[in-house]
mmCIF file of C-alpha atoms in Angstrom:
data_model
loop_
_atom_site.group_PDB
_atom_site.id
_atom_site.type_symbol
_atom_site.label_atom_id
_atom_site.label_comp_id
_atom_site.label_asym_id
_atom_site.label_seq_id
_atom_site.Cartn_x
_atom_site.Cartn_y
_atom_site.Cartn_z
ATOM 1 C CA MET B 5 -114.119 -171.814 211.713
ATOM 2 C CA GLU B 6 -114.739 -168.089 211.758
ATOM 3 C CA LYS B 7 -114.166 -166.170 208.554
ATOM 4 C CA GLU B 8 -111.649 -163.848 210.174
ATOM 5 C CA LYS B 9 -109.465 -166.786 211.193
ATOM 6 C CA VAL B 10 -109.443 -168.177 207.664
ATOM 7 C CA PHE B 11 -108.619 -164.772 206.180
ATOM 8 C CA ALA B 12 -105.739 -164.300 208.637
ATOM 9 C CA MET B 13 -104.156 -167.727 208.082
ATOM 10 C CA SER B 14 -100.838 -167.636 206.228
ATOM 11 C CA ILE B 15 -100.858 -168.751 202.593
ATOM 12 C CA GLY B 16 -97.474 -170.259 203.460
ATOM 13 C CA LYS B 17 -99.227 -172.689 205.812
ATOM 14 C CA VAL B 18 -102.377 -173.319 203.747
ATOM 15 C CA TYR B 19 -100.801 -173.862 200.336
ATOM 16 C CA PRO B 20 -98.648 -176.864 201.339
ATOM 17 C CA LEU B 21 -101.817 -178.511 202.696
ATOM 18 C CA LEU B 22 -103.538 -178.070 199.353
ATOM 19 C CA VAL B 23 -100.506 -179.529 197.573
ATOM 20 C CA ALA B 24 -100.347 -182.459 200.010
ATOM 21 C CA LYS B 25 -104.028 -183.233 199.428
ATOM 22 C CA ALA B 26 -103.478 -183.373 195.666
ATOM 23 C CA GLU B 27 -100.257 -185.387 195.956
ATOM 24 C CA ARG B 28 -101.924 -188.009 198.167
ATOM 25 C CA LYS B 29 -104.188 -188.722 195.207
ATOM 26 C CA GLY B 30 -101.402 -188.890 192.630
ATOM 27 C CA ARG B 31 -101.552 -185.304 191.392
ATOM 28 C CA THR B 32 -98.656 -182.838 191.388
ATOM 29 C CA LYS B 33 -97.680 -179.503 192.899
ATOM 30 C CA GLU B 34 -97.429 -178.169 189.350
ATOM 31 C CA GLU B 35 -101.106 -178.996 188.798
ATOM 32 C CA VAL B 36 -102.065 -177.216 192.033
ATOM 33 C CA ASP B 37 -99.999 -174.234 190.858
ATOM 34 C CA GLU B 38 -101.794 -174.315 187.503
ATOM 35 C CA VAL B 39 -105.307 -174.276 188.988
ATOM 36 C CA THR B 40 -104.316 -171.604 191.517
ATOM 37 C CA CYS B 41 -102.828 -169.371 188.833
ATOM 38 C CA TRP B 42 -105.853 -169.974 186.589
ATOM 39 C CA LEU B 43 -108.223 -168.904 189.357
ATOM 40 C CA THR B 44 -106.272 -165.909 190.675
ATOM 41 C CA GLY B 45 -104.333 -164.537 187.714
ATOM 42 C CA TYR B 46 -101.008 -164.780 189.550
ATOM 43 C CA SER B 47 -98.014 -166.017 187.581
ATOM 44 C CA LYS B 48 -96.211 -169.052 188.991
ATOM 45 C CA GLU B 49 -93.427 -166.761 190.184
ATOM 46 C CA GLU B 50 -95.885 -164.406 191.912
ATOM 47 C CA LEU B 51 -97.608 -167.381 193.543
ATOM 48 C CA ALA B 52 -94.306 -168.758 194.835
ATOM 49 C CA ASP B 53 -93.342 -165.313 196.158
ATOM 50 C CA ARG B 54 -96.585 -164.942 198.125
ATOM 51 C CA VAL B 55 -96.335 -168.450 199.551
ATOM 52 C CA THR B 56 -92.737 -167.776 200.630
ATOM 53 C CA LYS B 57 -93.666 -164.439 202.206
ATOM 54 C CA GLY B 58 -96.598 -166.083 203.978
ATOM 55 C CA ILE B 59 -99.079 -163.272 203.413
ATOM 56 C CA PRO B 60 -102.539 -163.732 204.946
ATOM 57 C CA TYR B 61 -104.841 -165.979 202.918
ATOM 58 C CA GLY B 62 -107.480 -163.265 202.645
ATOM 59 C CA GLN B 63 -104.896 -160.779 201.368
ATOM 60 C CA PHE B 64 -103.728 -163.346 198.808
ATOM 61 C CA PHE B 65 -107.195 -163.364 197.244
ATOM 62 C CA GLU B 66 -107.867 -159.637 197.718
ATOM 63 C CA GLU B 67 -104.675 -158.812 195.796
ATOM 64 C CA ALA B 68 -105.224 -161.421 193.085
ATOM 65 C CA PRO B 69 -104.567 -159.794 189.711
ATOM 66 C CA CYS B 70 -107.702 -161.160 188.054
ATOM 67 C CA ILE B 71 -110.119 -163.806 189.257
ATOM 68 C CA HIS B 72 -110.844 -165.906 186.180
ATOM 69 C CA PRO B 73 -114.106 -164.988 184.440
ATOM 70 C CA ASN B 74 -115.134 -168.661 184.437
ATOM 71 C CA ALA B 75 -114.773 -168.954 188.227
ATOM 72 C CA GLY B 76 -118.548 -168.527 188.482
ATOM 73 C CA LYS B 77 -118.884 -171.869 186.705
ATOM 74 C CA ILE B 78 -117.344 -173.622 189.717
ATOM 75 C CA LYS B 79 -120.219 -175.450 191.378
ATOM 76 C CA GLY B 80 -120.549 -178.044 194.095
ATOM 77 C CA SER B 81 -119.948 -178.487 197.780
ATOM 78 C CA VAL B 82 -116.899 -177.952 199.932
ATOM 79 C CA CYS B 83 -117.263 -178.976 203.565
ATOM 80 C CA GLY B 84 -120.994 -179.384 202.982
ATOM 81 C CA ILE B 85 -121.453 -175.833 201.695
ATOM 82 C CA LYS B 86 -122.329 -175.110 198.061
ATOM 83 C CA VAL B 87 -119.690 -172.711 196.738
ATOM 84 C CA GLU B 88 -122.156 -170.985 194.434
ATOM 85 C CA LEU B 89 -124.305 -169.996 197.438
ATOM 86 C CA ILE B 90 -121.546 -168.409 199.550
ATOM 87 C CA GLU B 91 -122.464 -164.755 200.026
ATOM 88 C CA ASP B 92 -119.093 -163.343 201.124
ATOM 89 C CA PRO B 93 -117.080 -162.791 197.899
ATOM 90 C CA LEU B 94 -113.723 -163.319 199.612
ATOM 91 C CA MET B 95 -114.802 -166.566 201.255
ATOM 92 C CA GLN B 96 -116.281 -167.707 197.957
ATOM 93 C CA LYS B 97 -112.908 -167.247 196.218
ATOM 94 C CA ILE B 98 -111.202 -169.241 198.956
ATOM 95 C CA ARG B 99 -113.743 -172.038 198.572
ATOM 96 C CA TYR B 100 -113.363 -171.952 194.780
ATOM 97 C CA LEU B 101 -109.710 -172.895 195.226
ATOM 98 C CA ASP B 102 -110.669 -175.628 197.699
ATOM 99 C CA LYS B 103 -113.130 -177.005 195.142
ATOM 100 C CA LEU B 104 -110.558 -176.950 192.331
ATOM 101 C CA VAL B 105 -108.074 -178.889 194.477
ATOM 102 C CA ASP B 106 -110.855 -181.340 195.419
ATOM 103 C CA GLU B 107 -111.529 -181.896 191.724
ATOM 104 C CA LEU B 108 -107.820 -182.490 191.110
ATOM 105 C CA ALA B 109 -107.734 -185.026 193.941
ATOM 106 C CA LYS B 110 -110.776 -186.792 192.486
ATOM 107 C CA GLY B 111 -108.942 -187.309 189.208
ATOM 108 C CA LYS B 112 -110.806 -184.902 186.942
ATOM 109 C CA THR B 113 -109.010 -183.774 183.810
ATOM 110 C CA MET B 114 -107.459 -180.315 183.709
ATOM 111 C CA ASP B 115 -109.809 -179.291 180.878
ATOM 112 C CA LYS B 116 -112.809 -179.962 183.090
ATOM 113 C CA ILE B 117 -111.237 -178.382 186.162
ATOM 114 C CA LEU B 118 -110.331 -175.224 184.238
ATOM 115 C CA ARG B 119 -113.834 -175.040 182.746
ATOM 116 C CA LYS B 120 -112.636 -175.198 179.136
#
């Protein structure tokens, strides 16, 4: 998928897919909210507002209040691509969230997911 298409996709369409992936593996929407807020610096209310408004996914990350300083500790592959090697900073942030949700779905503890 081209980067521009991913950046233009609505957070209102993407976010429920992330939640569904976690829920299929016994995790909760609240946990997805927690990892998303940890990564982006949005409050839960701000996150819900952006999902409801359906802003573009790229804009969601561009306007994030503060990407967590430990985000660089997120390592591993998403769709066969190592997140730490992604050159485009915006795409890397998007893949960081994908990786965090993958870790949730795999049953990792929140302490490990949030790099505590």
